[in-house]
XYZ file of C-alpha atoms in Angstrom:
727
model
C 30.380 40.948 54.496
C 30.548 37.239 54.890
C 32.919 34.714 56.393
C 34.019 32.067 53.972
C 35.997 29.860 56.316
C 34.887 30.567 59.869
C 33.143 29.034 61.826
C 18.854 36.950 63.033
C 14.294 40.397 65.733
C 11.398 42.440 66.431
C 9.769 43.358 69.707
C 6.998 40.921 70.260
C 3.993 40.804 72.486
C 2.744 37.485 73.738
C 0.464 36.089 71.080
C -3.227 36.785 71.485
C -4.881 33.842 69.795
C -8.477 32.670 69.788
C -10.441 30.059 67.886
C -12.813 31.837 65.541
C -14.368 31.327 62.122
C -14.128 33.719 59.221
C -16.531 31.904 56.988
C -15.751 28.410 55.888
C -13.539 25.945 57.688
C -12.224 25.482 61.186
C -9.352 27.584 62.446
C -6.613 25.919 64.451
C -5.078 27.772 67.382
C -1.297 27.420 67.380
C 0.953 27.784 70.386
C 2.952 30.998 70.459
C 6.663 31.129 71.228
C 7.650 32.805 74.436
C 8.001 36.572 74.314
C 11.394 38.058 75.072
C 11.940 41.203 77.055
C 14.858 42.643 75.192
C 16.957 45.543 74.048
C 16.580 46.971 70.572
C 14.848 49.852 68.829
C 11.789 51.753 70.020
C 9.573 50.766 67.089
C 6.368 52.370 65.784
C 4.798 48.972 65.131
C 4.085 45.714 66.955
C 4.853 42.379 65.343
C 2.873 39.171 65.710
C 4.175 35.831 64.537
C 1.941 33.857 62.167
C 2.469 30.703 64.201
C 0.879 32.557 67.117
C -2.282 33.205 65.123
C -5.205 30.956 64.180
C -5.098 29.297 60.802
C -6.555 26.754 58.415
C -3.048 26.367 57.000
C -0.029 24.391 58.159
C 2.658 25.461 60.574
C 6.206 24.805 59.396
C 9.233 24.532 61.666
C 10.947 25.072 63.885
C 13.952 24.268 61.716
C 17.552 25.525 61.756
C 18.673 23.757 58.566
C 20.221 26.040 55.965
C 18.104 26.301 52.829
C 14.692 25.628 54.363
C 11.847 28.150 54.562
C 11.456 27.695 58.304
C 15.155 28.323 58.982
C 14.907 31.831 57.480
C 11.641 32.671 59.257
C 11.335 34.832 62.351
C 11.200 32.399 65.255
C 12.215 29.654 62.794
C 8.484 29.002 62.252
C 5.848 30.220 59.789
C 2.426 29.246 58.405
C 1.897 27.846 54.904
C -1.394 28.721 53.219
C -2.728 26.929 50.167
C -5.107 28.899 47.977
C -8.258 29.534 50.004
C -6.593 29.010 53.380
C -6.179 31.780 55.914
C -4.294 32.980 58.944
C -6.070 35.298 61.384
C -4.271 37.690 63.705
C -5.627 39.420 66.770
C -4.559 43.045 66.521
C -2.195 43.778 69.431
C -2.747 47.550 69.213
C -4.646 50.279 67.375
C -3.481 50.292 63.761
C -4.315 51.554 60.300
C -1.466 49.889 58.427
C -0.138 46.386 58.007
C 3.173 44.988 56.811
C 3.502 41.255 56.167
C 6.638 39.156 55.770
C 5.894 36.223 53.457
C 7.244 33.958 50.746
C 5.706 32.320 47.681
C 7.184 29.552 45.504
C 9.904 30.601 43.096
C 8.550 32.077 39.890
C 5.053 32.686 41.260
C 3.038 35.709 42.363
C -0.498 36.467 43.502
C -2.457 38.275 46.202
C -3.569 38.020 49.786
C -7.099 39.151 50.550
C -7.367 41.102 53.800
C -10.337 40.801 56.172
C -11.094 43.002 59.181
C -13.521 41.404 61.642
C -14.835 39.154 58.867
C -15.280 41.841 56.213
C -13.053 41.715 53.144
C -11.308 44.929 52.218
C -11.266 46.182 48.651
C -7.484 46.523 48.965
C -5.276 43.451 48.629
C -1.646 42.650 49.349
C 0.411 41.756 46.284
C 2.828 38.880 46.889
C 5.637 37.887 44.544
C 8.825 35.844 44.373
C 10.484 38.531 42.225
C 12.800 39.717 45.010
C 13.432 36.313 46.552
C 15.465 33.167 45.883
C 18.865 34.787 45.526
C 21.906 32.787 44.468
C 25.475 33.866 45.289
C 27.568 30.971 44.069
C 30.824 32.910 44.506
C 30.333 32.934 48.284
C 31.626 29.694 49.736
C 28.949 27.910 51.735
C 26.042 29.856 50.232
C 22.891 28.163 49.030
C 19.800 29.681 47.457
C 18.546 32.016 50.176
C 16.605 35.245 50.831
C 13.264 33.461 50.576
C 11.090 36.053 52.308
C 9.846 39.462 51.230
C 7.728 42.212 52.823
C 4.491 43.745 51.506
C 2.704 46.674 53.130
C -0.823 48.097 53.015
C -2.640 51.121 54.388
C -5.916 49.556 55.515
C -8.040 52.629 54.839
C -9.598 52.297 58.278
C -8.605 52.063 61.910
C -8.591 48.785 63.791
C -8.449 48.442 67.559
C -6.601 46.081 69.838
C -8.510 42.796 69.831
C -9.904 43.175 66.301
C -9.412 40.252 63.934
C -7.329 40.720 60.809
C -7.170 37.763 58.443
C -5.043 37.082 55.397
C -6.433 34.686 52.787
C -4.381 33.212 49.952
C -6.444 33.566 46.801
C -4.452 32.285 43.838
C -1.058 31.108 45.066
C 0.506 29.243 47.959
C 1.783 31.787 50.491
C 3.892 31.142 53.572
C 3.252 33.902 56.115
C 5.964 34.645 58.653
C 5.052 37.727 60.683
C 2.653 40.703 60.566
C 3.555 44.234 61.728
C 0.672 46.406 63.002
C 1.209 50.167 62.896
C -0.736 53.371 63.520
C 0.614 55.622 60.768
C 0.307 59.361 61.404
C -1.318 61.547 58.717
C 0.886 62.836 55.934
C 3.019 65.792 56.982
C 2.536 69.238 55.436
C 5.075 70.957 53.201
C 7.621 72.987 55.178
C 7.515 76.724 54.569
C 10.097 77.912 52.082
C 10.852 74.443 50.726
C 11.245 73.606 47.032
C 8.787 70.928 45.866
C 9.945 68.360 43.340
C 6.520 68.585 41.658
C 7.152 72.285 41.138
C 10.179 71.255 39.106
C 8.202 68.760 37.027
C 8.294 65.537 39.041
C 5.468 63.113 38.259
C 3.752 61.842 41.460
C 1.988 59.056 39.526
C 5.227 57.213 38.848
C 4.632 57.138 35.104
C 7.161 59.766 34.069
C 10.870 60.000 34.833
C 11.377 62.429 37.740
C 15.174 62.275 37.877
C 15.851 65.704 36.405
C 13.111 67.306 38.514
C 14.818 66.006 41.675
C 18.171 67.358 40.481
C 16.683 70.739 39.666
C 14.981 70.926 43.066
C 18.247 70.067 44.836
C 20.100 72.788 42.943
C 17.370 75.324 43.723
C 17.196 74.499 47.426
C 20.842 74.777 48.424
C 20.923 75.412 52.160
C 17.217 74.596 52.390
C 14.646 71.820 51.968
C 13.556 69.788 48.952
C 9.961 68.693 49.523
C 8.760 65.335 48.237
C 4.928 65.419 48.401
C 2.830 62.265 48.789
C 3.034 60.210 45.618
C 5.169 57.739 43.685
C 8.228 59.067 41.881
C 10.361 57.119 39.417
C 14.074 57.891 39.115
C 16.046 56.207 36.365
C 19.538 57.226 37.468
C 21.286 58.126 40.690
C 21.596 61.562 42.234
C 25.067 63.059 42.622
C 26.487 66.308 43.894
C 24.120 66.199 46.861
C 25.322 68.576 49.592
C 24.046 71.273 51.946
C 20.407 70.258 51.467
C 17.550 68.409 53.150
C 15.367 65.982 51.186
C 12.136 65.534 53.140
C 8.935 63.625 52.489
C 5.452 63.555 54.006
C 6.245 60.230 55.693
C 7.614 56.915 54.527
C 4.108 55.510 53.889
C 3.194 58.468 51.615
C 6.213 59.809 49.723
C 7.747 56.951 47.759
C 10.725 57.132 45.413
C 11.254 54.177 43.110
C 14.980 53.918 42.464
C 17.551 51.162 42.576
C 20.388 53.661 43.113
C 19.313 56.851 44.887
C 22.503 58.713 45.889
C 25.801 57.711 44.340
C 28.748 60.066 44.951
C 32.326 59.686 46.071
C 32.433 62.860 48.138
C 30.252 65.653 49.486
C 30.699 68.864 51.463
C 28.112 67.378 53.812
C 25.138 68.741 55.718
C 22.859 66.366 53.806
C 19.669 65.260 55.536
C 17.437 62.538 54.088
C 14.217 62.106 56.034
C 10.659 60.805 56.058
C 10.200 59.131 52.688
C 10.640 55.686 51.165
C 13.097 54.494 48.566
C 12.044 51.189 47.053
C 14.181 49.575 44.384
C 13.923 46.813 41.840
C 17.017 44.838 42.796
C 16.313 41.147 42.376
C 19.839 39.714 42.468
C 23.157 40.566 44.092
C 25.744 42.145 41.808
C 28.703 43.387 43.832
C 29.999 45.306 40.845
C 26.941 47.555 40.693
C 26.121 50.414 43.138
C 22.504 49.334 43.611
C 22.238 51.065 46.979
C 20.110 53.728 48.634
C 23.320 55.610 49.407
C 26.577 54.608 47.784
C 29.644 56.590 48.872
C 29.595 59.758 50.954
C 26.964 62.130 52.326
C 29.698 64.257 53.843
C 30.230 65.430 57.415
C 27.369 66.433 59.676
C 24.721 64.551 57.686
C 21.788 62.412 58.782
C 19.358 59.766 57.548
C 16.125 59.392 59.508
C 12.562 58.145 59.185
C 13.290 56.294 55.949
C 11.766 53.106 54.519
C 14.475 51.422 52.414
C 13.610 48.236 50.519
C 14.548 46.045 47.554
C 18.089 47.323 47.074
C 21.439 45.592 47.207
C 22.564 47.610 50.229
C 20.819 50.229 52.236
C 23.883 52.413 52.845
C 27.390 51.547 51.648
C 29.430 54.417 53.091
C 32.926 55.406 52.057
C 34.922 58.620 52.265
C 34.029 61.439 54.644
C 30.883 60.735 56.648
C 32.135 62.248 59.898
C 29.490 62.500 62.622
C 26.782 60.986 60.421
C 23.609 59.955 62.287
C 21.458 57.134 60.900
C 18.356 56.693 63.052
C 14.711 55.627 63.113
C 14.828 53.899 59.734
C 13.527 50.618 58.338
C 15.804 48.671 56.016
C 14.140 45.614 54.494
C 14.862 42.943 51.904
C 18.353 43.933 50.762
C 20.304 41.332 48.845
C 23.499 42.295 50.723
C 24.288 44.505 53.737
C 21.777 46.768 55.398
C 24.501 49.321 56.243
C 28.256 49.117 55.920
C 30.723 51.717 57.233
C 33.377 50.838 54.703
C 36.374 52.508 56.365
C 37.184 56.059 57.477
C 33.965 56.478 59.491
C 34.508 58.880 62.378
C 31.934 59.523 65.066
C 29.120 57.794 63.150
C 26.024 56.886 65.183
C 23.657 54.203 63.872
C 20.756 53.905 66.301
C 17.124 52.889 66.728
C 16.806 51.298 63.298
C 14.882 48.180 62.279
C 16.424 45.770 59.802
C 14.881 42.578 58.437
C 15.875 40.048 55.791
C 19.360 41.120 54.767
C 21.353 38.945 52.373
C 24.607 39.729 54.202
C 25.536 41.513 57.435
C 22.635 43.664 58.607
C 24.981 46.255 60.158
C 28.707 46.215 59.487
C 31.845 48.260 60.013
C 34.676 47.244 57.699
C 37.921 49.169 58.208
C 39.198 49.036 54.664
C 41.757 51.689 53.559
C 41.344 53.550 56.874
C 39.953 52.555 60.256
C 36.431 53.244 61.402
C 36.883 55.107 64.678
C 34.721 56.188 67.612
C 31.560 54.912 65.896
C 28.645 52.916 67.253
C 25.673 50.661 66.565
C 23.169 51.300 69.369
C 19.612 50.153 70.129
C 18.884 48.604 66.766
C 16.533 45.681 66.146
C 17.747 43.154 63.597
C 15.839 40.133 62.343
C 16.705 37.397 59.907
C 19.992 38.153 58.173
C 20.157 35.100 55.982
C 23.789 34.842 54.869
C 25.962 36.535 57.493
C 25.920 38.289 60.854
C 23.377 40.527 62.528
C 26.140 42.953 63.490
C 29.739 42.671 62.340
C 32.745 44.782 63.286
C 35.676 44.011 60.997
C 38.557 45.993 62.467
C 38.456 49.598 63.660
C 39.381 51.617 66.711
C 37.260 52.379 69.789
C 34.003 50.881 68.502
C 30.767 50.442 70.489
C 27.974 47.900 69.949
C 25.339 48.585 72.608
C 21.720 47.744 73.409
C 20.902 45.895 70.196
C 18.442 43.045 69.706
C 19.466 40.474 67.104
C 17.514 37.341 66.269
C 17.425 34.426 63.865
C 20.769 34.521 62.093
C 21.187 31.931 59.406
C 24.145 30.465 57.517
C 27.638 31.958 57.938
C 26.500 34.254 60.717
C 26.591 35.043 64.399
C 24.372 37.535 66.152
C 27.405 39.756 66.735
C 30.880 39.246 65.272
C 33.957 41.137 66.488
C 36.550 40.192 63.934
C 39.902 40.797 62.312
C 38.758 39.248 59.039
C 40.114 41.669 56.463
C 38.764 40.331 53.114
C 41.273 42.595 51.344
C 44.027 45.114 52.053
C 44.804 47.684 53.326
C 42.916 46.731 56.459
C 43.039 48.229 59.952
C 42.649 45.567 62.637
C 40.787 46.061 65.877
C 42.483 48.554 68.184
C 41.779 50.569 71.294
C 38.687 49.502 73.236
C 35.842 47.543 71.678
C 32.705 47.838 73.831
C 29.958 45.245 73.386
C 27.359 46.108 76.002
C 23.735 45.307 76.833
C 22.912 43.294 73.723
C 20.293 40.558 73.446
C 20.768 37.680 71.024
C 17.849 35.319 70.319
C 18.235 32.149 68.268
C 21.531 33.558 67.011
C 24.361 31.485 65.626
C 24.416 28.947 62.849
C 26.195 25.954 61.412
C 29.093 26.954 59.183
C 28.700 24.856 56.014
C 32.341 25.352 55.045
C 33.804 23.765 58.134
C 30.612 21.952 59.148
C 30.999 23.364 62.627
C 28.911 25.789 64.711
C 29.206 29.556 64.981
C 28.347 31.126 68.323
C 25.740 33.759 69.090
C 28.600 36.186 69.824
C 31.896 35.564 68.048
C 35.356 37.069 68.609
C 37.472 36.092 65.617
C 41.221 36.550 65.086
C 40.655 35.536 61.467
C 43.622 37.223 59.789
C 45.551 38.604 62.779
C 45.678 38.472 66.550
C 43.064 40.291 68.633
C 45.177 42.898 70.441
C 42.406 45.412 71.210
C 40.717 45.360 74.617
C 37.316 43.726 74.157
C 34.733 44.346 76.904
C 31.582 42.196 76.585
C 29.081 43.191 79.273
C 25.453 42.554 80.237
C 24.683 40.170 77.375
C 21.559 38.028 77.113
C 21.761 34.943 74.921
C 18.546 32.964 74.512
C 17.868 29.798 72.502
C 21.107 29.823 70.560
C 21.069 26.685 68.417
C 24.731 26.167 69.229
C 26.998 28.189 71.547
C 26.770 31.529 73.329
C 30.354 32.862 73.097
C 32.829 31.722 70.460
C 36.525 32.548 70.304
C 38.065 31.432 67.032
C 40.768 32.130 64.481
C 38.518 31.556 61.492
C 41.217 31.688 58.843
C 42.722 28.541 60.318
C 46.086 30.130 61.183
C 45.714 29.991 64.947
C 46.143 33.707 65.720
C 45.453 34.430 69.395
C 42.319 35.983 70.867
C 43.243 37.868 74.017
C 42.409 40.877 76.190
C 38.763 39.776 76.384
C 36.493 39.983 79.411
C 32.898 38.804 79.583
C 30.947 40.251 82.508
C 27.307 39.915 83.478
C 25.819 37.502 80.937
C 22.604 35.499 81.127
C 22.596 32.430 78.905
C 19.463 30.319 78.454
C 18.975 27.170 76.418
C 22.104 26.936 74.320
C 22.080 23.965 71.973
C 25.642 22.937 72.723
C 27.984 24.959 74.982
C 28.339 28.329 76.677
C 31.960 28.941 75.671
C 33.344 27.636 72.370
C 37.098 28.228 72.401
C 38.863 27.332 69.154
C 41.840 29.659 69.242
C 44.775 30.172 71.531
C 44.399 33.086 73.909
C 42.525 34.001 77.062
C 39.319 35.498 78.420
C 38.019 36.312 81.888
C 34.411 35.562 82.809
C 32.495 37.166 85.675
C 28.844 36.726 86.682
C 28.009 34.590 83.675
C 25.040 32.391 84.549
C 23.685 29.638 82.345
C 20.644 27.369 82.404
C 19.508 24.738 79.930
C 22.955 24.043 78.503
C 22.678 21.448 75.751
C 25.968 19.555 75.881
C 28.630 20.976 78.203
C 29.705 24.296 79.633
C 32.921 24.656 77.667
C 34.356 23.394 74.399
C 38.085 24.164 74.603
C 39.872 22.859 71.531
C 42.152 25.452 69.862
C 42.961 24.957 66.199
C 45.386 24.129 64.699
C 46.534 21.456 67.075
C 49.580 22.661 68.943
C 48.907 26.348 68.300
C 48.513 26.988 72.020
C 45.866 26.892 74.694
C 42.892 29.105 75.554
C 42.889 30.090 79.202
C 39.493 30.655 80.823
C 39.790 32.704 84.011
C 36.951 32.416 86.507
C 36.472 35.928 87.820
C 33.743 34.786 90.242
C 29.947 34.758 90.104
C 29.752 32.207 87.293
C 27.311 29.313 87.452
C 25.716 26.582 85.372
C 28.562 25.878 82.946
C 31.422 24.193 84.777
C 31.670 21.042 82.659
C 33.985 20.721 79.645
C 33.384 18.810 76.433
C 35.841 15.960 76.603
C 36.452 14.907 73.000
C 38.084 17.370 70.614
C 37.780 14.933 67.745
C 34.006 15.468 67.616
C 31.644 18.463 67.648
C 28.976 18.409 70.329
C 25.524 18.207 68.803
C 22.615 20.263 70.165
C 21.259 18.613 73.291
C 23.748 15.763 73.096
C 25.341 16.021 76.526
C 28.921 15.110 77.268
C 29.742 11.588 76.137
C 30.663 8.986 78.711
C 34.429 8.565 78.846
C 35.679 5.684 76.718
C 38.467 4.008 78.701
C 40.171 3.127 75.425
C 40.070 6.692 74.022
C 43.291 8.644 73.967
C 42.450 11.745 76.026
C 45.489 13.661 74.763
C 44.892 13.288 71.022
C 44.261 16.644 69.395
C 44.466 18.552 72.659
C 46.420 21.821 73.058
C 50.068 21.200 73.848
C 52.815 23.577 74.955
C 56.457 23.132 75.864
C 59.340 24.911 77.529
C 61.034 24.860 74.132
C 61.125 23.153 70.773
C 63.647 22.572 68.031
C 62.936 23.918 64.538
C 59.682 22.436 63.143
C 59.384 19.821 65.880
C 56.667 21.678 67.769
C 54.609 20.474 70.776
C 51.488 19.750 68.725
C 53.371 17.001 66.910
C 53.219 14.938 70.112
C 49.394 14.847 70.153
C 48.522 14.823 66.436
C 47.882 11.050 66.212
C 50.827 10.517 63.870
C 53.645 8.455 65.392
C 56.014 9.523 62.618
C 55.955 13.215 63.537
C 57.475 14.273 66.831
C 58.229 16.998 69.356
C 61.808 17.724 70.177
C 62.745 20.150 72.930
C 65.494 22.714 72.877
C 68.805 20.866 72.765
C 71.343 20.719 75.567
C 69.006 22.503 77.970
C 67.608 19.927 80.412
C 65.157 19.911 82.122
C 62.546 20.315 79.387
C 58.754 19.910 79.749
C 55.786 19.134 77.495
C 52.311 20.044 78.826
C 48.978 18.836 77.428
C 45.611 20.370 78.352
C 43.095 17.501 78.458
C 40.202 19.997 78.498
C 38.651 18.853 81.760
C 39.676 17.001 84.866
C 40.243 13.331 84.072
C 41.184 10.257 86.102
C 44.248 9.171 84.147
C 45.655 5.699 84.924
C 48.003 5.016 82.034
C 50.318 6.905 79.680
C 51.839 5.570 76.477
C 54.889 7.520 75.323
C 56.103 6.957 71.774
C 58.962 7.768 69.434
C 58.865 7.208 65.647
C 58.865 3.440 64.979
C 61.502 3.639 62.255
C 64.607 1.524 62.831
C 66.628 4.617 62.036
C 65.873 5.713 65.569
C 68.326 3.987 67.797
C 67.286 2.636 71.179
C 67.482 5.135 74.031
C 66.417 5.768 77.595
C 64.655 8.993 78.615
C 64.328 10.055 82.224
C 60.782 11.352 82.677
C 58.705 12.639 85.601
C 54.910 12.976 85.372
C 53.172 15.971 86.958
C 49.519 17.004 87.022
C 47.439 20.115 87.672
C 43.761 20.987 87.958
C 44.202 24.752 87.470
C 47.119 25.028 85.020
C 49.262 26.823 87.608
C 49.974 24.543 90.548
C 51.488 21.145 89.673
C 52.092 18.080 91.839
C 54.193 15.019 91.090
C 52.126 12.029 89.952
C 55.011 9.711 89.073
C 58.587 10.466 90.051
C 61.474 10.673 87.630
C 62.687 7.360 86.253
C 64.218 5.969 83.077
C 61.950 4.626 80.313
C 63.420 2.477 77.541
C 62.462 3.211 73.909
C 63.523 0.529 71.407
C 62.413 0.277 67.739
C 62.629 -3.487 68.033
C 59.704 -3.432 70.486
C 57.651 -0.578 68.978
C 59.714 2.326 70.337
C 57.183 3.056 73.086
C 57.012 3.019 76.855
C 54.055 2.673 79.216
C 53.751 4.671 82.423
C 51.323 3.378 85.054
C 49.757 6.053 87.243
C 48.249 5.499 90.681
C 44.474 5.209 91.095
C 42.652 8.423 91.909
C 44.956 10.524 89.726
C 42.747 13.452 88.773
C 44.267 16.056 86.501
C 43.469 18.334 83.575
C 46.950 19.498 82.668
C 49.414 16.653 82.102
C 53.108 17.580 82.215
C 56.054 15.400 81.281
C 59.431 16.714 82.490
C 62.458 15.171 80.788
C 65.823 15.432 82.528
C 67.864 13.015 80.403
C 68.038 11.166 77.066
C 70.791 8.707 76.200
C 70.097 9.013 72.459
C 69.940 12.798 71.970
C 70.406 15.819 74.248
C 66.719 16.758 74.228
C 63.289 15.551 75.217
C 61.564 13.692 72.383
C 58.025 12.269 71.981
C 56.171 11.427 68.786
C 52.976 10.687 70.693
C 51.809 11.204 74.260
C 48.709 9.119 74.909
C 46.592 9.247 78.082
C 43.951 6.675 79.086
C 41.529 6.191 81.952
C 41.956 2.416 81.850
C 45.001 0.990 83.700
């Protein structure tokens, strides 16, 4: 799923780089990014970034700009090779297989020659743009994206840690992102008593159509195992009626099914187990009206998906209906034009764990509670890299959901690392309920600039998009590293100002955020405990709920917090990465656009009207109920020396005197009198405004005006409340 109005990771070893020659030309040693000790999946391979290797090519990035090759790359960097140029990796482990993430220019294809310790292999890696450069013009904010693809190769020999593996572009420009080194076990043997698809006529060369042979094997093996021997099998239509059967291959590097829609069924009696083979499709674009998925619909209760390699499909698994207690584990889902996996409502007790996902064109993992809530389901210990048009993990509604121990890196446009959201997209939708547990996750370079609002999205986002957050949201033991913008965002992304509440953030480590630690853009509240931050780019907190006047966001300090005490002072501007808080302008109105509340208001004359910058709109308190108060949250403690109080300048407003006292607070709870009650004259003939001088040294964050009288109307009235640091 994607957010149209709201506001991307593998385990890595430190790069092992050396300056060596493969033949012609000098190789340049490039500096590796820092390694991150992190959560995530226990993976059978080790990844090495191309920018950590030696090369005769050109490093690109880092870049976080939507639509650039570097912005979609792992680590936001890659290496561009012209024909004849090379990148050489030092093998981090014993391996006999290699997978490479790469991109070539649109409309082109070619090969990469592979060298081991200077000797060229007979086998080459085919590279193509066929599955890249996807356009989704119906998604607001989308640009051409999905630049990268993955190509894999069994080397035909074993390499050892420290060996040199080089990739050479031979007939096309290739940008290399990352290489995965893996020791693939030998092909598994056929289980006793299983029914082989070749025994039913399947063609392991991939030339013939094996669809009917697979169907016949499934029918013959009810209650048992369908065996998919090593080979390539072509299916021209989807399988249906799959239940009470195991489909098993010799391993995902050996048994390969070529199908753009493998299982498509609305219901199943269940007990379906798909394991240890690959399904590789031919999906080159995103068509949301076509079920171009590995699994579309239901596998039924008590089913499992494990040890799979899923690639070049629209979605890996789009799950509807009864999938109770489904387990999806130890899989690789690569290069999908939309979601990697989506629990599309009614999921009960589903466990998605220890999977690796790279290069999704939408949310990598999502729960979307459409038609019925997803309940008691979890995403645990998954590694997610480079979703390029949405979130790493998204939970859209649902009850008692857990997101635990995941590693998410390099999210691109329209995406956070993790989103906990009430964005419904369509009805009937079940909002978040019960307890939402977000625990032990690591987010690296997560968050992006939202092109629709031109404002940042945080690494972890809680979003009351279409309704208030009423569930209890526990966010614990989070690590946020190198977010280009903020760490934690609280927002009502639909622009309606629904509250975000019942949130606690405990035990977070935040390093090197581009802008702020907390980005609060909705009314509501959250408690923070033991949240430590270093390398904060602009300020600790951005606290500017939208729309103006919708209410305030209360940040409770539960103790143990450090490194993010400052507040961004100007709600009329977005902090830019590394900008730092601007120096106060003595002539800037500190109250403009800030959250405002009141003891009461009359009809449409709400508190936000007093700080919206428009002198013709106004706040009016409840009538005949003095005293009445208007309170403005300035966002941070300010030394205020002068107030300008205004009423609409129209002559239709008769002259009047309002009796006003000024109070201030630094904590939003305890107020002291700054200027005692006195009468202030408002007269259209002289601009219908009054100036209140405040004593020097007046430090306050919350400014309160208490009105006890008005000779022109039995209510407190202000069209603008302006606050300045200059006398």
